[in-house]
Amino acid sequence: MTVAETTTVAAAAKVPEHFTMTEDEIIAKFPTRLRGFDLYRKMGSPKNIVAPMVDQSELAWRMLSRNYGADLCYTPMFNAKIFLNEQKYRDEQWQTNETDRPVIVQFCANDPDILLKAASLVAGQADAVDLNLGCPQHIARRGHYGSFLMDEWDLVSKLIRKLHENLEIPVTAKIRVFPEVEKTVEYAKMVEAAGAQIITVHGRLREQKGHKTGLADWTKIKAVKDAVKVPVFANGNILYQEDIQRCIDATNVEGVMTAETNLYNPALFSGKILPSWQLAEEYLEICNDVPTKPAYIRAHLFKLFRYSLPIHTDLRQKLVEVKEMDGFWQFVKDMKVRLIADAEGSDFDPEVVVVDEFGYRKYPHWICQPALRFEHDKEHSKSKRLLNEVQADTPADATDCATGGCDAVDNDAKRQKTVVESV
């Protein structure tokens, strides 16, 4: 065999067997289906992106988020098998309307054929279908999906390729990172080769969840961005509006996705500092027109009033017991009266930025703000502003802290504040 023949055989051997069509054949099959940056531009070149959040990024919440600057929204993660087989689940989970664009529908799956059938049910109403490869929760382990497919590259490739070769709208994917940057990059390149037209990189490991969440690694996100040719979205470490541009500057990604911070402050992308009751009222107004499960509404109100409920504890129990819209409205009205009274006795000025010793902004409890959680540092008696820099061991100028751009160190502190992003 000649060198040329050997090279040809070797090249052919690298093409997985489940790649049943060439890229040219796929383009011929779907001549109008958008790819990569054409898809990104058709969706308006989104920069501010609402993440897929189970039972939380439902239509009403997506509509509220769009009112405050969200350029692109993902649906909650749908279980492909249940979505395909149960009409009730499908009707409850999948809602959309003429204002809900661009929108990407996310599925979790481990069977390519089932995934394709489920995705086909939304193909005429969405801009793309996303494969969840990032969920780190125990239910994902039991169900064999999400980040627990990270070690099964062949299956991941088959899932994406099945959609790429057969679905009339584009397929995208959301991944997590590995401890090794090289493995992360190779994983992303495999996802791209299978047919993903946009890749979202959550810069945390599969093990980083719950109290072990910690920081997302922007350097790994940048490494993926440098290695692939499709648009990349970053996910992780977003607390304030200016963190979005900081992330773009650090990673060169096309867009930035946020999950939990959006839930606590849906006005995040606008940069507006707003009272929680205002966002709650606007959300309920939308829910008046868009049927929304009471469990979803209750969960959103708990997050919007996260810092006020521990103060007005009697209203917390009322929220637990509410089951209908009238009750939700009464709860918000009661809370609004309390919070306006609290605000009238305060000298808070939204134009003046005040930060704590960690560099986090200090807001009164009635203002929508990111959720900050504490993690005890058993090995060191110092605290870091754990936002964008994993290694932060020098004090920063207070001015930088005021803009959310520092890593303030306090050698006497005994706790670390960490930012938690959901799936």
Short mmCIF file of C-alpha atoms in Angstrom, two decimals:
data_model
loop_
_atom_site.label_atom_id
_atom_site.label_comp_id
_atom_site.label_asym_id
_atom_site.label_seq_id
_atom_site.Cartn_x
_atom_site.Cartn_y
_atom_site.Cartn_z
CA MET A 1 0.00 0.00 0.00
CA THR A 2 1.34 3.43 -0.93
CA VAL A 3 1.76 6.27 1.56
CA ALA A 4 -1.19 8.06 -0.04
CA GLU A 5 -3.38 4.97 0.26
CA THR A 6 -2.33 4.47 3.86
CA THR A 7 -3.20 8.08 4.65
CA THR A 8 -6.60 7.73 3.00
CA VAL A 9 -7.41 4.57 4.94
CA ALA A 10 -6.28 6.15 8.21
CA ALA A 11 -8.41 9.22 7.57
CA ALA A 12 -11.44 7.09 6.79
CA ALA A 13 -10.92 5.07 9.96
CA LYS A 14 -11.19 8.22 12.06
CA VAL A 15 -14.76 8.85 10.89
CA PRO A 16 -17.12 7.20 13.41
CA GLU A 17 -19.46 4.58 12.02
CA HIS A 18 -22.48 6.55 13.21
CA PHE A 19 -21.50 9.39 10.87
CA THR A 20 -23.72 8.05 8.08
CA MET A 21 -23.63 11.26 6.05
CA THR A 22 -20.92 13.71 5.05
CA GLU A 23 -21.27 17.38 5.84
CA ASP A 24 -21.96 18.09 2.17
CA GLU A 25 -24.76 15.53 2.19
CA ILE A 26 -26.24 17.03 5.35
CA ILE A 27 -26.17 20.50 3.81
CA ALA A 28 -27.88 19.15 0.71
CA LYS A 29 -30.54 17.50 2.90
CA PHE A 30 -31.17 20.67 4.93
CA PRO A 31 -30.16 23.53 2.61
CA THR A 32 -31.89 26.23 4.67
CA ARG A 33 -30.90 24.99 8.12
CA LEU A 34 -28.56 27.47 9.77
CA ARG A 35 -25.09 26.55 10.93
CA GLY A 36 -22.67 28.02 13.47
CA PHE A 37 -22.34 31.77 13.18
CA ASP A 38 -25.22 32.02 10.71
CA LEU A 39 -27.47 30.59 13.42
CA TYR A 40 -25.94 32.92 15.99
CA ARG A 41 -26.52 35.99 13.82
CA LYS A 42 -30.06 34.91 12.89
CA MET A 43 -30.87 34.83 16.60
CA GLY A 44 -29.67 38.43 16.89
CA SER A 45 -26.09 37.72 18.03
CA PRO A 46 -27.22 37.11 21.63
CA LYS A 47 -24.94 38.27 24.40
CA ASN A 48 -27.24 37.96 27.44
CA ILE A 49 -28.55 34.42 27.80
CA VAL A 50 -30.93 32.81 30.29
CA ALA A 51 -29.85 29.27 31.11
CA PRO A 52 -32.01 26.15 30.99
CA MET A 53 -33.31 25.64 34.54
CA VAL A 54 -35.54 22.77 35.51
CA ASP A 55 -39.01 24.05 36.49
CA GLN A 56 -37.67 27.62 36.52
CA SER A 57 -37.03 28.93 32.99
CA GLU A 58 -40.66 28.41 31.99
CA LEU A 59 -42.40 30.68 29.47
CA ALA A 60 -43.59 33.30 31.97
CA TRP A 61 -40.09 33.66 33.43
CA ARG A 62 -38.55 33.83 29.98
CA MET A 63 -40.94 36.64 29.11
CA LEU A 64 -40.00 38.55 32.26
CA SER A 65 -36.29 38.06 31.57
CA ARG A 66 -36.68 39.34 28.01
CA ASN A 67 -38.29 42.51 29.41
CA TYR A 68 -34.96 43.15 31.14
CA GLY A 69 -32.47 42.50 28.40
CA ALA A 70 -32.30 38.74 27.86
CA ASP A 71 -31.35 38.19 24.21
CA LEU A 72 -31.84 34.43 24.17
CA CYS A 73 -33.63 32.03 26.50
CA TYR A 74 -33.43 28.29 26.95
CA THR A 75 -36.36 26.22 28.13
CA PRO A 76 -36.07 24.06 31.21
CA MET A 77 -34.36 20.73 30.60
CA PHE A 78 -36.90 18.22 29.33
CA ASN A 79 -36.51 14.48 29.71
CA ALA A 80 -36.67 13.29 26.10
CA LYS A 81 -38.27 9.92 26.88
CA ILE A 82 -41.02 11.36 29.06
CA PHE A 83 -41.53 14.28 26.68
CA LEU A 84 -42.06 11.84 23.82
CA ASN A 85 -44.34 9.41 25.61
CA GLU A 86 -46.45 11.54 27.96
CA GLN A 87 -48.77 14.18 26.56
CA LYS A 88 -49.47 15.64 30.01
CA TYR A 89 -45.78 16.17 30.70
CA ARG A 90 -45.33 17.73 27.28
CA ASP A 91 -48.26 20.11 27.74
CA GLU A 92 -47.12 21.16 31.20
CA GLN A 93 -43.47 21.64 30.33
CA TRP A 94 -43.45 23.08 26.82
CA GLN A 95 -45.11 26.45 26.36
CA THR A 96 -44.22 29.15 23.87
CA ASN A 97 -45.80 32.09 22.05
CA GLU A 98 -44.97 34.69 19.41
CA THR A 99 -42.85 36.75 21.83
CA ASP A 100 -40.75 33.80 22.90
CA ARG A 101 -37.96 34.02 20.33
CA PRO A 102 -35.20 33.26 20.02
CA VAL A 103 -35.63 30.16 22.13
CA ILE A 104 -33.66 26.94 22.39
CA VAL A 105 -35.32 23.81 23.74
CA GLN A 106 -33.09 21.64 25.90
CA PHE A 107 -33.37 17.87 26.32
CA CYS A 108 -31.55 15.29 28.37
CA ALA A 109 -31.30 11.86 26.78
CA ASN A 110 -29.23 8.73 26.39
CA ASP A 111 -30.98 7.16 23.39
CA PRO A 112 -30.37 8.84 20.00
CA ASP A 113 -33.63 7.61 18.44
CA ILE A 114 -35.78 8.76 21.35
CA LEU A 115 -33.98 12.11 21.39
CA LEU A 116 -34.68 12.64 17.69
CA LYS A 117 -38.37 11.80 18.05
CA ALA A 118 -38.75 14.12 21.04
CA ALA A 119 -36.84 16.94 19.35
CA SER A 120 -38.98 16.60 16.24
CA LEU A 121 -42.03 17.57 18.29
CA VAL A 122 -40.65 21.09 18.87
CA ALA A 123 -38.79 21.58 15.60
CA GLY A 124 -41.32 24.01 14.16
CA GLN A 125 -41.42 26.23 17.25
CA ALA A 126 -37.80 26.64 18.32
CA ASP A 127 -34.58 28.02 16.90
CA ALA A 128 -32.53 25.00 17.95
CA VAL A 129 -32.50 21.96 20.21
CA ASP A 130 -29.85 21.69 22.92
CA LEU A 131 -28.44 18.52 24.46
CA ASN A 132 -27.84 18.73 28.19
CA LEU A 133 -24.41 17.30 28.97
CA GLY A 134 -23.91 19.29 32.14
CA CYS A 135 -26.47 18.31 34.78
CA PRO A 136 -24.47 17.06 37.82
CA GLN A 137 -27.35 16.09 40.08
CA HIS A 138 -27.95 12.61 41.48
CA ILE A 139 -31.09 12.25 39.39
CA ALA A 140 -28.92 12.62 36.29
CA ARG A 141 -26.65 9.85 37.55
CA ARG A 142 -29.63 7.57 38.13
CA GLY A 143 -31.16 8.48 34.80
CA HIS A 144 -27.86 8.17 32.93
CA TYR A 145 -27.81 11.61 31.33
CA GLY A 146 -26.32 15.08 31.66
CA SER A 147 -22.75 15.29 32.95
CA PHE A 148 -22.77 11.54 33.64
CA LEU A 149 -22.30 10.97 29.93
CA MET A 150 -18.97 12.84 30.01
CA ASP A 151 -17.06 9.56 30.07
CA GLU A 152 -19.07 8.07 27.19
CA TRP A 153 -17.84 10.11 24.27
CA ASP A 154 -19.16 7.69 21.69
CA LEU A 155 -22.69 7.94 23.05
CA VAL A 156 -22.47 11.73 23.27
CA SER A 157 -21.34 11.86 19.67
CA LYS A 158 -24.17 9.54 18.59
CA LEU A 159 -26.80 11.69 20.31
CA ILE A 160 -25.62 14.88 18.65
CA ARG A 161 -25.00 13.27 15.28
CA LYS A 162 -28.48 11.76 15.17
CA LEU A 163 -29.98 15.24 15.40
CA HIS A 164 -27.43 16.79 13.08
CA GLU A 165 -28.22 14.30 10.33
CA ASN A 166 -32.00 14.14 10.80
CA LEU A 167 -33.51 17.19 12.55
CA GLU A 168 -34.71 20.16 10.54
CA ILE A 169 -33.40 22.69 13.08
CA PRO A 170 -29.84 22.94 14.44
CA VAL A 171 -28.51 21.04 17.43
CA THR A 172 -26.42 22.70 20.15
CA ALA A 173 -24.86 21.33 23.34
CA LYS A 174 -24.10 22.45 26.89
CA ILE A 175 -21.10 20.81 28.53
CA ARG A 176 -19.04 20.93 31.71
CA VAL A 177 -15.28 20.89 31.93
CA PHE A 178 -12.82 18.20 32.95
CA PRO A 179 -9.99 18.76 35.45
CA GLU A 180 -7.55 18.76 32.51
CA VAL A 181 -7.81 21.60 30.04
CA GLU A 182 -6.53 19.36 27.24
CA LYS A 183 -9.29 16.82 27.82
CA THR A 184 -11.86 19.60 28.00
CA VAL A 185 -10.73 20.93 24.63
CA GLU A 186 -10.77 17.50 23.00
CA TYR A 187 -14.23 16.85 24.39
CA ALA A 188 -15.52 20.13 22.97
CA LYS A 189 -13.94 19.38 19.60
CA MET A 190 -15.65 16.00 19.56
CA VAL A 191 -19.00 17.67 20.32
CA GLU A 192 -18.37 20.14 17.50
CA ALA A 193 -17.37 17.40 15.06
CA ALA A 194 -20.58 15.50 15.84
CA GLY A 195 -22.59 18.50 14.70
CA ALA A 196 -23.18 20.93 17.58
CA GLN A 197 -23.61 24.40 16.08
CA ILE A 198 -23.17 26.28 19.37
CA ILE A 199 -21.39 25.01 22.47
CA THR A 200 -22.12 26.36 25.94
CA VAL A 201 -19.32 25.67 28.41
CA HIS A 202 -20.17 25.63 32.09
CA GLY A 203 -16.73 26.17 33.55
CA ARG A 204 -17.20 23.86 36.51
CA LEU A 205 -16.41 20.21 37.05
CA ARG A 206 -19.12 17.61 37.42
CA GLU A 207 -18.24 17.40 41.12
CA GLN A 208 -18.76 21.14 41.65
CA LYS A 209 -22.32 21.26 42.89
CA GLY A 210 -24.22 22.11 46.06
CA HIS A 211 -21.88 23.19 48.85
CA LYS A 212 -18.91 22.23 46.68
CA THR A 213 -19.88 24.53 43.81
CA GLY A 214 -16.98 26.99 43.96
CA LEU A 215 -15.68 28.93 40.97
CA ALA A 216 -16.13 28.31 37.30
CA ASP A 217 -12.83 28.22 35.42
CA TRP A 218 -12.89 30.84 32.69
CA THR A 219 -9.47 29.76 31.41
CA LYS A 220 -10.91 26.42 30.30
CA ILE A 221 -13.79 28.19 28.60
CA LYS A 222 -11.29 30.35 26.71
CA ALA A 223 -9.32 27.26 25.71
CA VAL A 224 -12.47 25.77 24.18
CA LYS A 225 -13.29 29.03 22.43
CA ASP A 226 -9.79 29.13 20.93
CA ALA A 227 -10.08 25.54 19.71
CA VAL A 228 -13.49 25.34 18.03
CA LYS A 229 -14.99 27.14 15.04
CA VAL A 230 -18.59 27.40 16.25
CA PRO A 231 -19.92 30.10 18.61
CA VAL A 232 -19.28 29.49 22.30
CA PHE A 233 -21.33 30.66 25.28
CA ALA A 234 -19.78 30.87 28.76
CA ASN A 235 -21.62 29.86 31.93
CA GLY A 236 -20.49 30.58 35.48
CA ASN A 237 -19.37 33.35 37.88
CA ILE A 238 -21.90 36.02 36.89
CA LEU A 239 -23.15 38.19 39.75
CA TYR A 240 -23.53 41.65 38.27
CA GLN A 241 -24.15 43.09 34.82
CA GLU A 242 -20.54 44.16 34.29
CA ASP A 243 -19.36 40.61 34.96
CA ILE A 244 -20.83 39.72 31.57
CA GLN A 245 -18.40 41.93 29.70
CA ARG A 246 -15.58 40.84 32.01
CA CYS A 247 -16.29 37.26 31.03
CA ILE A 248 -16.38 38.10 27.32
CA ASP A 249 -13.11 39.99 27.61
CA ALA A 250 -11.49 37.09 29.45
CA THR A 251 -12.75 34.29 27.21
CA ASN A 252 -13.63 35.85 23.82
CA VAL A 253 -16.95 34.02 23.85
CA GLU A 254 -19.92 35.22 21.86
CA GLY A 255 -22.39 35.21 24.73
CA VAL A 256 -22.70 34.70 28.47
CA MET A 257 -25.29 32.48 30.12
CA THR A 258 -26.46 32.82 33.69
CA ALA A 259 -28.70 30.61 35.76
CA GLU A 260 -29.15 31.21 39.48
CA THR A 261 -28.34 34.92 39.41
CA ASN A 262 -31.15 35.40 36.91
CA LEU A 263 -33.55 33.72 39.32
CA TYR A 264 -32.70 36.09 42.14
CA ASN A 265 -32.42 39.14 39.93
CA PRO A 266 -34.22 38.86 36.57
CA ALA A 267 -33.23 42.48 35.88
CA LEU A 268 -29.55 41.44 35.87
CA PHE A 269 -28.96 42.06 32.17
CA SER A 270 -30.44 45.58 32.32
CA GLY A 271 -28.13 46.72 35.11
CA LYS A 272 -31.13 48.20 36.90
CA ILE A 273 -31.30 48.06 40.69
CA LEU A 274 -34.92 47.28 41.42
CA PRO A 275 -37.06 46.36 44.43
CA SER A 276 -38.12 42.75 44.63
CA TRP A 277 -41.81 43.55 44.80
CA GLN A 278 -41.66 45.30 41.41
CA LEU A 279 -40.24 42.21 39.69
CA ALA A 280 -42.72 40.00 41.56
CA GLU A 281 -45.67 42.09 40.41
CA GLU A 282 -44.47 42.09 36.81
CA TYR A 283 -44.03 38.32 36.92
CA LEU A 284 -47.52 37.77 38.30
CA GLU A 285 -48.97 40.07 35.62
CA ILE A 286 -47.42 37.77 33.02
CA CYS A 287 -48.72 34.71 34.84
CA ASN A 288 -52.22 36.18 34.68
CA ASP A 289 -52.03 35.77 30.91
CA VAL A 290 -49.72 32.75 30.69
CA PRO A 291 -50.93 29.72 32.67
CA THR A 292 -48.09 28.77 35.02
CA LYS A 293 -47.91 25.98 37.58
CA PRO A 294 -48.30 27.25 41.16
CA ALA A 295 -45.15 25.35 42.15
CA TYR A 296 -43.13 27.38 39.64
CA ILE A 297 -44.62 30.68 40.84
CA ARG A 298 -43.98 29.85 44.47
CA ALA A 299 -40.37 28.91 43.77
CA HIS A 300 -39.76 32.18 41.92
CA LEU A 301 -41.29 34.27 44.69
CA PHE A 302 -39.17 32.51 47.30
CA LYS A 303 -36.06 33.51 45.33
CA LEU A 304 -37.15 37.07 44.59
CA PHE A 305 -37.83 37.65 48.29
CA ARG A 306 -34.93 35.52 49.51
CA TYR A 307 -33.47 38.22 51.77
CA SER A 308 -36.80 39.58 53.04
CA LEU A 309 -38.53 36.36 54.07
CA PRO A 310 -36.15 35.71 57.00
CA ILE A 311 -37.20 39.14 58.31
CA HIS A 312 -40.92 38.86 57.65
CA THR A 313 -41.23 35.25 58.72
CA ASP A 314 -45.02 35.24 59.09
CA LEU A 315 -45.37 35.86 55.35
CA ARG A 316 -43.08 32.94 54.57
CA GLN A 317 -45.62 30.45 55.84
CA LYS A 318 -48.36 32.15 53.85
CA LEU A 319 -46.32 31.68 50.69
CA VAL A 320 -45.86 28.00 51.51
CA GLU A 321 -49.59 27.53 51.74
CA VAL A 322 -50.67 29.52 48.67
CA LYS A 323 -52.02 27.46 45.77
CA GLU A 324 -53.87 29.92 43.52
CA MET A 325 -53.17 33.23 41.77
CA ASP A 326 -55.30 35.30 44.15
CA GLY A 327 -53.22 34.04 47.03
CA PHE A 328 -49.94 34.84 45.27
CA TRP A 329 -51.15 38.35 44.54
CA GLN A 330 -52.18 38.87 48.15
CA PHE A 331 -48.81 37.63 49.36
CA VAL A 332 -46.96 40.05 47.10
CA LYS A 333 -49.23 42.94 48.13
CA ASP A 334 -48.63 42.19 51.80
CA MET A 335 -44.90 41.89 51.27
CA LYS A 336 -44.82 45.12 49.25
CA VAL A 337 -46.43 47.07 52.10
CA ARG A 338 -43.83 45.72 54.53
CA LEU A 339 -40.87 46.39 52.24
CA ILE A 340 -41.93 49.91 51.32
CA ALA A 341 -42.09 50.66 55.03
CA ASP A 342 -38.61 49.18 55.46
CA ALA A 343 -37.30 51.23 52.55
CA GLU A 344 -38.75 54.48 53.87
CA GLY A 345 -36.64 54.13 56.96
CA SER A 346 -33.44 53.57 54.99
CA ASP A 347 -30.86 55.92 53.49
CA PHE A 348 -30.06 53.48 50.65
CA ASP A 349 -29.00 55.20 47.43
CA PRO A 350 -28.87 52.92 44.38
CA GLU A 351 -26.40 55.31 42.75
CA VAL A 352 -23.85 54.73 45.50
CA VAL A 353 -22.01 51.41 45.35
CA VAL A 354 -21.04 49.99 48.74
CA VAL A 355 -19.14 46.72 49.09
CA ASP A 356 -18.37 44.41 51.98
CA GLU A 357 -14.94 43.13 53.01
CA PHE A 358 -15.18 40.45 50.33
CA GLY A 359 -15.84 42.92 47.53
CA TYR A 360 -19.51 41.98 47.17
CA ARG A 361 -22.08 44.72 46.86
CA LYS A 362 -24.19 45.51 49.87
CA TYR A 363 -27.88 45.92 49.12
CA PRO A 364 -30.83 46.17 51.50
CA HIS A 365 -33.00 43.09 51.68
CA TRP A 366 -35.77 44.51 49.48
CA ILE A 367 -33.48 44.90 46.45
CA CYS A 368 -33.10 42.06 43.93
CA GLN A 369 -29.55 40.76 44.26
CA PRO A 370 -27.45 37.65 43.66
CA ALA A 371 -27.48 34.79 46.12
CA LEU A 372 -24.25 34.51 48.08
CA ARG A 373 -23.49 31.41 50.12
CA PHE A 374 -20.89 30.72 52.75
CA GLU A 375 -18.39 27.89 52.80
CA HIS A 376 -16.17 27.39 55.82
CA ASP A 377 -12.46 27.35 55.00
CA LYS A 378 -10.99 24.70 57.26
CA GLU A 379 -7.40 25.11 56.09
CA HIS A 380 -6.87 28.84 55.83
CA SER A 381 -7.90 31.84 57.89
CA LYS A 382 -8.25 34.10 54.87
CA SER A 383 -11.09 34.95 52.58
CA LYS A 384 -11.11 35.59 48.84
CA ARG A 385 -13.55 37.28 46.55
CA LEU A 386 -14.30 34.07 44.70
CA LEU A 387 -15.73 35.42 41.47
CA ASN A 388 -13.40 35.37 38.51
CA GLU A 389 -9.95 34.47 39.79
CA VAL A 390 -9.18 31.10 41.34
CA GLN A 391 -5.81 32.29 42.60
CA ALA A 392 -6.34 35.62 44.36
CA ASP A 393 -3.81 36.34 47.03
CA THR A 394 -3.09 40.06 46.85
CA PRO A 395 -5.31 42.89 48.06
CA ALA A 396 -7.02 44.96 45.38
CA ASP A 397 -7.83 48.63 45.24
CA ALA A 398 -11.22 49.45 46.73
CA THR A 399 -12.23 51.19 43.51
CA ASP A 400 -11.86 47.93 41.64
CA CYS A 401 -14.00 46.23 44.25
CA ALA A 402 -16.75 48.75 43.65
CA THR A 403 -17.04 47.67 40.05
CA GLY A 404 -17.08 43.97 40.88
CA GLY A 405 -13.58 43.44 39.59
CA CYS A 406 -11.40 42.60 42.54
CA ASP A 407 -10.30 39.72 44.66
CA ALA A 408 -10.20 41.26 48.12
CA VAL A 409 -8.23 39.31 50.71
CA ASP A 410 -8.86 39.48 54.43
CA ASN A 411 -6.31 37.47 56.41
CA ASP A 412 -8.51 37.53 59.50
CA ALA A 413 -11.66 36.19 57.88
CA LYS A 414 -12.64 32.61 58.54
CA ARG A 415 -15.17 32.02 55.82
CA GLN A 416 -15.22 32.04 52.04
CA LYS A 417 -18.14 33.35 50.08
CA THR A 418 -18.75 31.33 46.98
CA VAL A 419 -21.08 31.87 44.08
CA VAL A 420 -23.41 29.07 43.13
CA GLU A 421 -24.69 28.59 39.56
CA SER A 422 -27.30 25.93 38.98
CA VAL A 423 -27.16 23.47 36.14
#
